[in-house]
Amino acid sequence: MKSHQEDIIFQALLFIHISVVYFFTAVQGQSDSSSVVAAGYNVSAPAGSSVMLQCFSGRMVWTRDNLRDRQRVVHWDVYRAHVDHGMERVLDMYSAGEQRIYNSYNLKRVGLSQTAFKDGNFSLVIKDVTMNDRGLYSCNLHHLYCHLYETVRVQLNVTKSRRKEQRYWDGHKAVYVVLLGSTVVLPCINRRNVWTDWSNEEEDQQVVHWDRQSPGIHHDRADRLVDLYASGEQRSYGPSFLRRKMNISNQAFSEGDFSLTISDLQATDQGVYSCHLHHHYCGLHERRQFQVTVEPPVIHATVPVKALPSADKDANKVESPRVINVVLPDHRHHFLLPLGFVLTAFLLLAFVVLIIILITRRRRTTESYSMDSTRSNRSHSSSDEFEMDVAEATLTVREPDDRLDFKNNLLKEVNMNTPSKVIDLDKEMQKCRK
């Protein structure tokens, strides 16, 4: 029973943990799901200087090529272990061109779909499969403009028995065992927009923008500084003085240099700057962050002008030391520092005096309490002491021998402390005298 309860508690805690992690992941993805942080840098520069936040990207270089059919290409290769020259090119195809088959044996027998670059299906079709078709096939997708290279591998085996036909995954690649003389389709499917779409307005799909986060501000609330499109359009945001001190080169997309230059750096310019690179067609969404810290300005020491020695100057005369008067600028808050020391000392002294007064009052209260208790103890025993004193006083009086018995009896009655009997010593003494 106890183990069952522990399992339930563990499962509940695990569920809560997974829910919290999923929640924060979802929130973070919603806040900035369009870009991934590629790099982070710390930059420090003195106030008043100029600083350049360097942001380079070769994949964002806008070199528009009118021969678009040469930018995207797919080619199939095969490796045969039983042949001397194992690797062999089967065919290749460009995005706006015809297929090129390298072996005449494969003409009208091997090919791709004519709509491959529209629907993203680059699967290889082999008709009338023979034993020579066995080998490791690779589908290679190249996008030269976007610098993307992908490869899909398929192992093709041929059998004469229909019962041995099968398709499975060996952990690294797909394996097809097909019947001799049949038709097989080796899969290679990639339906990403970068392979199937092409926009005539390419420059609208490439944009770079810079943001700035003030200290304590989250990146989803950052201020936009500048936008730059591949078409050359540039948009600046914020006050006019901010636009003049922060800018990007007009040759950014031709050189791949999207660095931001900040002139006349001031303390108010501190924060996190981020360079966002977006190429919607190529699927590129990256962000580079720069933590900018402003240091105190550099003070350049001036060298005093040295006077040339005059001819009539006495070289043997010792010069008196020169006194340099330094005049400090008057600050309206210069008295606050000593005043703070005085107030601190006064408060410390008052605190010590208060502690001494409290300790003294506590000690006096303790002493008075002890004296009262002593007096109360003495009051309880005062009657006994008085009676004992009286008894002792009577004993000091020397009486005759014939009255000794009466005296002893009287002392016994006194020592018994009986409250019901009241003894009058004067009357008793008169009786004894008679």
Tab-separated table of C-alpha atoms in Angstrom:
chain	number	residue	atom	x	y	z
A	1	MET	CA	0.000	0.000	0.000
A	2	LYS	CA	2.789	2.379	0.889
A	3	SER	CA	4.674	1.689	-2.348
A	4	HIS	CA	1.462	2.273	-4.331
A	5	GLN	CA	1.021	5.699	-2.687
A	6	GLU	CA	4.654	6.579	-3.396
A	7	ASP	CA	4.157	5.667	-7.061
A	8	ILE	CA	1.082	7.901	-7.270
A	9	ILE	CA	2.933	10.810	-5.657
A	10	PHE	CA	5.911	10.332	-7.981
A	11	GLN	CA	3.681	10.261	-11.055
A	12	ALA	CA	1.866	13.409	-9.911
A	13	LEU	CA	5.151	15.259	-9.373
A	14	LEU	CA	6.435	14.070	-12.745
A	15	PHE	CA	3.247	15.270	-14.445
A	16	ILE	CA	3.521	18.690	-12.797
A	17	HIS	CA	7.187	18.961	-13.817
A	18	ILE	CA	6.429	18.077	-17.432
A	19	SER	CA	3.515	20.521	-17.515
A	20	VAL	CA	5.659	23.368	-16.186
A	21	VAL	CA	8.472	22.638	-18.642
A	22	TYR	CA	6.035	22.484	-21.544
A	23	PHE	CA	4.415	25.738	-20.439
A	24	PHE	CA	7.690	27.661	-20.263
A	25	THR	CA	8.840	26.152	-23.558
A	26	ALA	CA	5.625	27.187	-25.244
A	27	VAL	CA	5.853	30.702	-23.840
A	28	GLN	CA	9.460	31.034	-24.946
A	29	GLY	CA	8.588	29.724	-28.401
A	30	GLN	CA	5.728	32.211	-28.716
A	31	SER	CA	7.913	35.098	-27.575
A	32	ASP	CA	10.489	34.606	-30.316
A	33	SER	CA	9.834	31.480	-32.343
A	34	SER	CA	11.082	32.980	-35.608
A	35	SER	CA	14.790	33.140	-34.788
A	36	VAL	CA	17.476	31.132	-33.030
A	37	VAL	CA	20.362	32.652	-31.079
A	38	ALA	CA	23.450	31.814	-33.128
A	39	ALA	CA	26.091	33.693	-31.103
A	40	GLY	CA	26.562	36.102	-28.193
A	41	TYR	CA	29.288	38.681	-27.602
A	42	ASN	CA	30.338	41.152	-24.893
A	43	VAL	CA	31.486	44.554	-26.127
A	44	SER	CA	32.970	47.336	-23.972
A	45	ALA	CA	33.993	50.778	-25.174
A	46	PRO	CA	34.705	54.144	-23.506
A	47	ALA	CA	32.104	56.874	-23.611
A	48	GLY	CA	32.344	59.232	-26.552
A	49	SER	CA	33.977	56.669	-28.839
A	50	SER	CA	32.573	54.766	-31.817
A	51	VAL	CA	31.912	51.041	-31.706
A	52	MET	CA	31.021	48.531	-34.429
A	53	LEU	CA	28.901	45.466	-33.673
A	54	GLN	CA	30.070	43.013	-36.336
A	55	CYS	CA	27.438	40.750	-37.873
A	56	PHE	CA	28.532	38.719	-40.932
A	57	SER	CA	26.627	36.030	-42.834
A	58	GLY	CA	27.650	34.430	-46.101
A	59	ARG	CA	24.241	32.820	-46.529
A	60	MET	CA	22.575	36.234	-46.625
A	61	VAL	CA	24.709	37.575	-49.480
A	62	TRP	CA	22.351	38.733	-52.200
A	63	THR	CA	23.926	37.684	-55.474
A	64	ARG	CA	20.847	37.306	-57.607
A	65	ASP	CA	21.486	34.904	-60.456
A	66	ASN	CA	19.277	35.023	-63.522
A	67	LEU	CA	20.251	31.415	-64.318
A	68	ARG	CA	18.042	30.062	-61.575
A	69	ASP	CA	18.048	26.598	-63.080
A	70	ARG	CA	21.701	26.289	-62.026
A	71	GLN	CA	20.988	27.070	-58.380
A	72	ARG	CA	18.989	23.981	-57.413
A	73	VAL	CA	20.071	20.535	-58.524
A	74	VAL	CA	19.429	16.914	-57.602
A	75	HIS	CA	21.569	13.965	-58.640
A	76	TRP	CA	21.412	10.244	-57.935
A	77	ASP	CA	24.555	8.173	-57.425
A	78	VAL	CA	25.059	4.448	-56.886
A	79	TYR	CA	27.861	2.534	-55.231
A	80	ARG	CA	28.373	-1.095	-56.309
A	81	ALA	CA	30.784	-3.172	-54.261
A	82	HIS	CA	31.116	-5.864	-56.939
A	83	VAL	CA	32.343	-3.409	-59.622
A	84	ASP	CA	35.868	-2.068	-59.980
A	85	HIS	CA	34.763	1.564	-60.155
A	86	GLY	CA	32.200	1.422	-57.398
A	87	MET	CA	30.747	4.942	-57.532
A	88	GLU	CA	28.679	5.857	-60.580
A	89	ARG	CA	26.502	8.846	-61.423
A	90	VAL	CA	23.022	7.725	-62.490
A	91	LEU	CA	21.387	11.042	-63.425
A	92	ASP	CA	21.043	14.696	-62.436
A	93	MET	CA	18.350	17.306	-62.871
A	94	TYR	CA	18.240	21.105	-62.420
A	95	SER	CA	15.213	23.081	-61.320
A	96	ALA	CA	14.469	24.433	-64.845
A	97	GLY	CA	16.238	21.889	-67.042
A	98	GLU	CA	15.903	18.422	-68.418
A	99	GLN	CA	17.228	15.252	-66.879
A	100	ARG	CA	20.684	14.062	-67.817
A	101	ILE	CA	21.291	10.290	-67.745
A	102	TYR	CA	24.945	9.232	-67.748
A	103	ASN	CA	24.661	5.579	-68.834
A	104	SER	CA	22.942	4.680	-72.091
A	105	TYR	CA	21.856	1.406	-70.512
A	106	ASN	CA	19.510	3.398	-68.244
A	107	LEU	CA	17.794	5.374	-71.028
A	108	LYS	CA	13.999	5.142	-70.807
A	109	ARG	CA	14.440	2.834	-67.833
A	110	VAL	CA	15.544	5.220	-65.043
A	111	GLY	CA	14.166	8.665	-64.342
A	112	LEU	CA	12.579	11.300	-62.063
A	113	SER	CA	9.236	13.039	-62.106
A	114	GLN	CA	9.120	16.181	-64.236
A	115	THR	CA	7.376	18.024	-61.394
A	116	ALA	CA	10.028	17.096	-58.827
A	117	PHE	CA	10.983	20.703	-58.003
A	118	LYS	CA	7.311	21.680	-57.623
A	119	ASP	CA	6.035	18.919	-55.361
A	120	GLY	CA	9.369	18.032	-53.669
A	121	ASN	CA	9.283	14.363	-54.714
A	122	PHE	CA	12.725	13.376	-56.056
A	123	SER	CA	12.199	9.607	-55.895
A	124	LEU	CA	14.094	7.506	-58.450
A	125	VAL	CA	12.032	5.128	-60.631
A	126	ILE	CA	13.824	1.998	-61.972
A	127	LYS	CA	11.956	-0.212	-64.432
A	128	ASP	CA	12.778	-3.815	-65.227
A	129	VAL	CA	15.212	-4.273	-62.344
A	130	THR	CA	18.274	-6.460	-63.063
A	131	MET	CA	21.016	-7.900	-60.917
A	132	ASN	CA	23.343	-5.108	-62.033
A	133	ASP	CA	21.078	-2.571	-60.324
A	134	ARG	CA	22.090	-3.792	-56.893
A	135	GLY	CA	23.966	-1.267	-54.765
A	136	LEU	CA	23.783	1.695	-52.381
A	137	TYR	CA	21.903	4.605	-53.960
A	138	SER	CA	22.190	8.193	-52.712
A	139	CYS	CA	19.891	11.131	-53.495
A	140	ASN	CA	21.845	14.413	-53.237
A	141	LEU	CA	19.985	17.722	-53.050
A	142	HIS	CA	21.998	20.912	-53.539
A	143	HIS	CA	20.796	24.499	-53.255
A	144	LEU	CA	23.833	26.551	-54.256
A	145	TYR	CA	22.249	29.913	-53.487
A	146	CYS	CA	21.127	28.986	-49.979
A	147	HIS	CA	24.203	26.807	-49.272
A	148	LEU	CA	22.070	23.771	-48.431
A	149	TYR	CA	23.189	20.186	-49.044
A	150	GLU	CA	21.130	17.117	-48.122
A	151	THR	CA	21.605	13.408	-48.833
A	152	VAL	CA	19.201	10.441	-48.623
A	153	ARG	CA	20.548	6.848	-48.936
A	154	VAL	CA	18.691	3.690	-49.989
A	155	GLN	CA	20.093	0.141	-50.250
A	156	LEU	CA	18.702	-1.859	-53.203
A	157	ASN	CA	18.894	-5.672	-53.226
A	158	VAL	CA	17.429	-7.979	-55.924
A	159	THR	CA	15.907	-11.447	-55.353
A	160	LYS	CA	14.310	-14.129	-57.554
A	161	SER	CA	11.899	-15.303	-54.864
A	162	ARG	CA	8.690	-13.367	-54.279
A	163	ARG	CA	8.619	-14.530	-50.660
A	164	LYS	CA	11.868	-12.632	-49.923
A	165	GLU	CA	10.539	-9.237	-51.034
A	166	GLN	CA	10.612	-6.758	-48.169
A	167	ARG	CA	11.372	-3.197	-47.096
A	168	TYR	CA	12.892	-2.269	-43.739
A	169	TRP	CA	15.136	0.199	-41.925
A	170	ASP	CA	18.490	-1.087	-40.713
A	171	GLY	CA	19.156	1.850	-38.411
A	172	HIS	CA	21.069	3.967	-40.928
A	173	LYS	CA	19.260	3.655	-44.238
A	174	ALA	CA	16.257	2.138	-45.940
A	175	VAL	CA	16.718	-1.339	-47.460
A	176	TYR	CA	14.597	-2.483	-50.424
A	177	VAL	CA	14.587	-6.149	-51.497
A	178	VAL	CA	12.701	-6.290	-54.810
A	179	LEU	CA	11.788	-9.016	-57.275
A	180	LEU	CA	13.859	-9.428	-60.403
A	181	GLY	CA	12.219	-7.789	-63.449
A	182	SER	CA	9.822	-5.613	-61.410
A	183	THR	CA	9.630	-1.814	-61.089
A	184	VAL	CA	10.889	-0.100	-57.934
A	185	VAL	CA	10.661	3.472	-56.623
A	186	LEU	CA	13.549	4.531	-54.352
A	187	PRO	CA	12.179	7.274	-52.074
A	188	CYS	CA	13.677	10.770	-51.769
A	189	ILE	CA	11.054	13.293	-50.659
A	190	ASN	CA	11.715	16.838	-49.438
A	191	ARG	CA	8.749	19.209	-49.521
A	192	ARG	CA	10.429	22.182	-47.882
A	193	ASN	CA	9.576	25.537	-49.445
A	194	VAL	CA	13.199	26.104	-50.296
A	195	TRP	CA	12.993	23.228	-52.809
A	196	THR	CA	9.473	23.726	-54.162
A	197	ASP	CA	8.893	27.519	-54.220
A	198	TRP	CA	10.555	30.421	-55.899
A	199	SER	CA	9.423	33.998	-55.559
A	200	ASN	CA	9.956	36.499	-58.335
A	201	GLU	CA	10.354	39.189	-55.650
A	202	GLU	CA	13.343	37.586	-54.000
A	203	GLU	CA	14.488	40.779	-52.317
A	204	ASP	CA	11.306	40.918	-50.230
A	205	GLN	CA	12.187	37.610	-48.598
A	206	GLN	CA	15.554	38.790	-47.280
A	207	VAL	CA	15.570	41.250	-44.393
A	208	VAL	CA	17.947	42.210	-41.577
A	209	HIS	CA	16.893	44.225	-38.570
A	210	TRP	CA	18.608	45.439	-35.399
A	211	ASP	CA	16.914	45.643	-31.991
A	212	ARG	CA	18.024	47.090	-28.660
A	213	GLN	CA	17.038	45.911	-25.180
A	214	SER	CA	17.508	48.362	-22.346
A	215	PRO	CA	18.755	46.872	-19.047
A	216	GLY	CA	15.991	44.826	-17.450
A	217	ILE	CA	13.856	44.612	-20.629
A	218	HIS	CA	12.987	41.233	-22.196
A	219	HIS	CA	13.933	40.666	-25.832
A	220	ASP	CA	10.312	40.464	-26.977
A	221	ARG	CA	9.878	44.081	-25.806
A	222	ALA	CA	13.041	45.372	-27.453
A	223	ASP	CA	13.078	48.625	-29.428
A	224	ARG	CA	13.512	48.369	-33.206
A	225	LEU	CA	16.476	50.397	-34.497
A	226	VAL	CA	16.714	49.720	-38.216
A	227	ASP	CA	15.353	47.428	-40.968
A	228	LEU	CA	17.256	46.648	-44.162
A	229	TYR	CA	15.834	44.746	-47.147
A	230	ALA	CA	17.751	43.143	-49.987
A	231	SER	CA	16.095	45.564	-52.393
A	232	GLY	CA	18.003	48.417	-50.733
A	233	GLU	CA	15.103	49.791	-48.715
A	234	GLN	CA	16.132	50.876	-45.217
A	235	ARG	CA	13.887	51.949	-42.350
A	236	SER	CA	15.141	53.649	-39.200
A	237	TYR	CA	13.147	54.051	-36.000
A	238	GLY	CA	13.349	56.293	-32.965
A	239	PRO	CA	14.397	59.949	-32.586
A	240	SER	CA	16.393	61.685	-35.304
A	241	PHE	CA	19.593	61.865	-33.230
A	242	LEU	CA	19.398	58.103	-32.707
A	243	ARG	CA	19.048	57.522	-36.445
A	244	ARG	CA	22.142	59.607	-37.152
A	245	LYS	CA	24.379	57.754	-34.684
A	246	MET	CA	23.355	54.189	-35.612
A	247	ASN	CA	23.507	52.938	-39.211
A	248	ILE	CA	24.242	49.955	-41.487
A	249	SER	CA	26.261	50.020	-44.703
A	250	ASN	CA	24.308	50.264	-47.951
A	251	GLN	CA	26.490	47.477	-49.363
A	252	ALA	CA	25.394	45.007	-46.689
A	253	PHE	CA	23.652	42.506	-48.956
A	254	SER	CA	26.377	42.588	-51.574
A	255	GLU	CA	29.172	42.024	-49.049
A	256	GLY	CA	27.387	40.050	-46.364
A	257	ASP	CA	28.403	42.598	-43.715
A	258	PHE	CA	25.421	43.682	-41.625
A	259	SER	CA	27.446	45.317	-38.843
A	260	LEU	CA	25.914	48.186	-36.857
A	261	THR	CA	28.043	51.280	-36.225
A	262	ILE	CA	27.304	53.420	-33.130
A	263	SER	CA	28.997	56.819	-32.960
A	264	ASP	CA	29.435	59.023	-29.867
A	265	LEU	CA	28.758	56.177	-27.450
A	266	GLN	CA	27.071	57.302	-24.224
A	267	ALA	CA	25.988	55.635	-20.998
A	268	THR	CA	22.374	55.624	-22.200
A	269	ASP	CA	23.408	53.383	-25.114
A	270	GLN	CA	24.100	50.420	-22.826
A	271	GLY	CA	22.030	47.288	-23.316
A	272	VAL	CA	21.691	44.168	-25.435
A	273	TYR	CA	21.766	44.660	-29.211
A	274	SER	CA	20.548	41.865	-31.479
A	275	CYS	CA	21.058	41.354	-35.220
A	276	HIS	CA	18.207	39.348	-36.778
A	277	LEU	CA	18.867	37.628	-40.118
A	278	HIS	CA	15.787	36.390	-41.998
A	279	HIS	CA	15.826	34.655	-45.367
A	280	HIS	CA	12.321	33.262	-45.739
A	281	TYR	CA	13.048	31.499	-49.001
A	282	CYS	CA	16.157	29.715	-47.688
A	283	GLY	CA	14.630	29.051	-44.287
A	284	LEU	CA	17.277	31.077	-42.436
A	285	HIS	CA	16.259	32.683	-39.124
A	286	GLU	CA	19.184	33.572	-36.862
A	287	ARG	CA	19.869	36.085	-34.104
A	288	ARG	CA	23.231	37.383	-32.865
A	289	GLN	CA	23.368	39.220	-29.538
A	290	PHE	CA	25.828	41.870	-28.305
A	291	GLN	CA	26.049	43.002	-24.668
A	292	VAL	CA	27.311	46.593	-24.850
A	293	THR	CA	28.912	48.196	-21.768
A	294	VAL	CA	30.007	51.829	-21.665
A	295	GLU	CA	33.181	52.593	-19.711
A	296	PRO	CA	34.340	55.979	-18.373
A	297	PRO	CA	35.774	58.272	-21.044
A	298	VAL	CA	39.477	58.175	-21.724
A	299	ILE	CA	41.262	61.293	-20.421
A	300	HIS	CA	44.249	62.270	-22.534
A	301	ALA	CA	46.963	63.950	-20.484
A	302	THR	CA	48.299	67.157	-21.999
A	303	VAL	CA	52.076	67.750	-22.009
A	304	PRO	CA	52.980	71.262	-20.764
A	305	VAL	CA	54.957	73.456	-23.096
A	306	LYS	CA	58.608	73.627	-22.125
A	307	ALA	CA	60.291	77.029	-22.380
A	308	LEU	CA	63.568	77.209	-24.230
A	309	PRO	CA	66.542	78.107	-22.033
A	310	SER	CA	67.510	81.771	-22.416
A	311	ALA	CA	71.061	82.873	-22.933
A	312	ASP	CA	71.138	85.313	-20.000
A	313	LYS	CA	69.808	82.790	-17.510
A	314	ASP	CA	72.193	82.010	-14.649
A	315	ALA	CA	72.901	78.311	-14.736
A	316	ASN	CA	74.372	78.297	-11.207
A	317	LYS	CA	71.255	79.773	-9.607
A	318	VAL	CA	69.029	77.252	-7.906
A	319	GLU	CA	65.396	77.616	-8.862
A	320	SER	CA	62.786	77.719	-6.133
A	321	PRO	CA	60.204	74.951	-6.149
A	322	ARG	CA	57.104	75.709	-8.089
A	323	VAL	CA	53.729	75.533	-6.389
A	324	ILE	CA	50.783	74.303	-8.373
A	325	ASN	CA	47.404	75.482	-7.151
A	326	VAL	CA	44.627	73.032	-7.853
A	327	VAL	CA	41.155	74.498	-7.652
A	328	LEU	CA	38.470	71.889	-7.201
A	329	PRO	CA	35.082	72.694	-8.692
A	330	ASP	CA	32.448	73.642	-6.141
A	331	HIS	CA	29.773	70.980	-5.936
A	332	ARG	CA	26.468	71.765	-4.370
A	333	HIS	CA	26.380	68.431	-2.535
A	334	HIS	CA	29.911	68.443	-1.159
A	335	PHE	CA	28.679	68.830	2.475
A	336	LEU	CA	26.619	65.624	2.384
A	337	LEU	CA	29.609	63.334	2.968
A	338	PRO	CA	30.789	64.815	6.337
A	339	LEU	CA	27.182	65.276	7.420
A	340	GLY	CA	26.604	61.600	6.866
A	341	PHE	CA	29.588	60.691	9.072
A	342	VAL	CA	28.297	62.974	11.876
A	343	LEU	CA	24.799	61.527	11.770
A	344	THR	CA	26.163	57.982	11.795
A	345	ALA	CA	28.331	58.671	14.854
A	346	PHE	CA	25.430	60.345	16.675
A	347	LEU	CA	23.104	57.415	16.045
A	348	LEU	CA	25.755	54.954	17.199
A	349	LEU	CA	26.280	56.916	20.437
A	350	ALA	CA	22.540	57.110	21.111
A	351	PHE	CA	22.265	53.379	20.603
A	352	VAL	CA	25.052	52.671	23.125
A	353	VAL	CA	23.481	55.007	25.731
A	354	LEU	CA	20.109	53.329	25.306
A	355	ILE	CA	21.664	49.915	25.919
A	356	ILE	CA	23.389	51.172	29.103
A	357	ILE	CA	20.115	52.650	30.450
A	358	LEU	CA	18.230	49.417	29.831
A	359	ILE	CA	20.908	47.324	31.564
A	360	THR	CA	20.934	49.684	34.606
A	361	ARG	CA	17.151	49.620	35.018
A	362	ARG	CA	17.103	45.880	34.761
A	363	ARG	CA	19.761	45.570	37.489
A	364	ARG	CA	17.880	47.923	39.846
A	365	THR	CA	14.667	46.010	39.390
A	366	THR	CA	16.427	42.760	40.280
A	367	GLU	CA	17.965	44.250	43.469
A	368	SER	CA	14.645	45.700	44.716
A	369	TYR	CA	12.943	42.374	44.195
A	370	SER	CA	15.604	40.582	46.274
A	371	MET	CA	15.264	43.115	49.160
A	372	ASP	CA	11.484	42.711	49.305
A	373	SER	CA	11.794	38.959	49.524
A	374	THR	CA	14.321	39.291	52.391
A	375	ARG	CA	11.992	41.567	54.369
A	376	SER	CA	9.071	39.210	54.008
A	377	ASN	CA	11.153	36.337	55.334
A	378	ARG	CA	12.161	38.404	58.344
A	379	SER	CA	8.547	39.414	59.175
A	380	HIS	CA	7.472	35.757	59.445
A	381	SER	CA	10.142	34.932	62.005
A	382	SER	CA	9.955	38.201	64.051
A	383	SER	CA	7.448	36.829	66.633
A	384	ASP	CA	9.545	33.754	67.306
A	385	GLU	CA	12.674	35.799	67.725
A	386	PHE	CA	10.912	38.167	70.083
A	387	GLU	CA	9.650	35.323	72.223
A	388	MET	CA	13.117	33.799	72.249
A	389	ASP	CA	14.604	37.129	73.311
A	390	VAL	CA	12.094	37.460	76.108
A	391	ALA	CA	12.864	33.958	77.226
A	392	GLU	CA	16.541	34.643	77.190
A	393	ALA	CA	16.019	37.892	79.090
A	394	THR	CA	14.098	36.110	81.811
A	395	LEU	CA	16.798	33.556	82.068
A	396	THR	CA	19.382	36.217	82.869
A	397	VAL	CA	17.545	37.286	86.009
A	398	ARG	CA	18.816	35.421	89.006
A	399	GLU	CA	15.939	34.173	91.196
A	400	PRO	CA	15.901	32.394	94.595
A	401	ASP	CA	16.095	28.630	94.737
A	402	ASP	CA	12.622	28.141	96.200
A	403	ARG	CA	11.037	29.733	93.084
A	404	LEU	CA	13.064	27.755	90.528
A	405	ASP	CA	10.267	25.281	89.831
A	406	PHE	CA	7.791	28.003	89.035
A	407	LYS	CA	10.271	29.639	86.671
A	408	ASN	CA	10.928	26.433	84.742
A	409	ASN	CA	7.221	25.885	84.258
A	410	LEU	CA	6.867	29.402	82.996
A	411	LEU	CA	9.664	28.913	80.412
A	412	LYS	CA	8.013	25.770	79.133
A	413	GLU	CA	4.781	27.615	78.481
A	414	VAL	CA	6.626	30.346	76.620
A	415	ASN	CA	8.476	27.898	74.350
A	416	MET	CA	5.309	26.014	73.361
A	417	ASN	CA	4.040	29.042	71.336
A	418	THR	CA	0.395	28.312	72.077
A	419	PRO	CA	-1.764	31.162	70.652
A	420	SER	CA	-4.739	30.388	72.941
A	421	LYS	CA	-2.793	31.362	76.120
A	422	VAL	CA	-1.673	34.904	76.818
A	423	ILE	CA	0.918	35.178	79.546
A	424	ASP	CA	1.322	38.411	81.472
A	425	LEU	CA	4.861	38.408	82.793
A	426	ASP	CA	4.337	41.343	85.145
A	427	LYS	CA	1.471	39.685	87.029
A	428	GLU	CA	3.327	36.413	87.371
A	429	MET	CA	6.400	38.139	88.708
A	430	GLN	CA	4.275	39.939	91.371
A	431	LYS	CA	2.776	36.645	92.432
A	432	CYS	CA	6.212	35.134	92.822
A	433	ARG	CA	7.404	38.035	94.969
A	434	LYS	CA	4.482	37.627	97.352
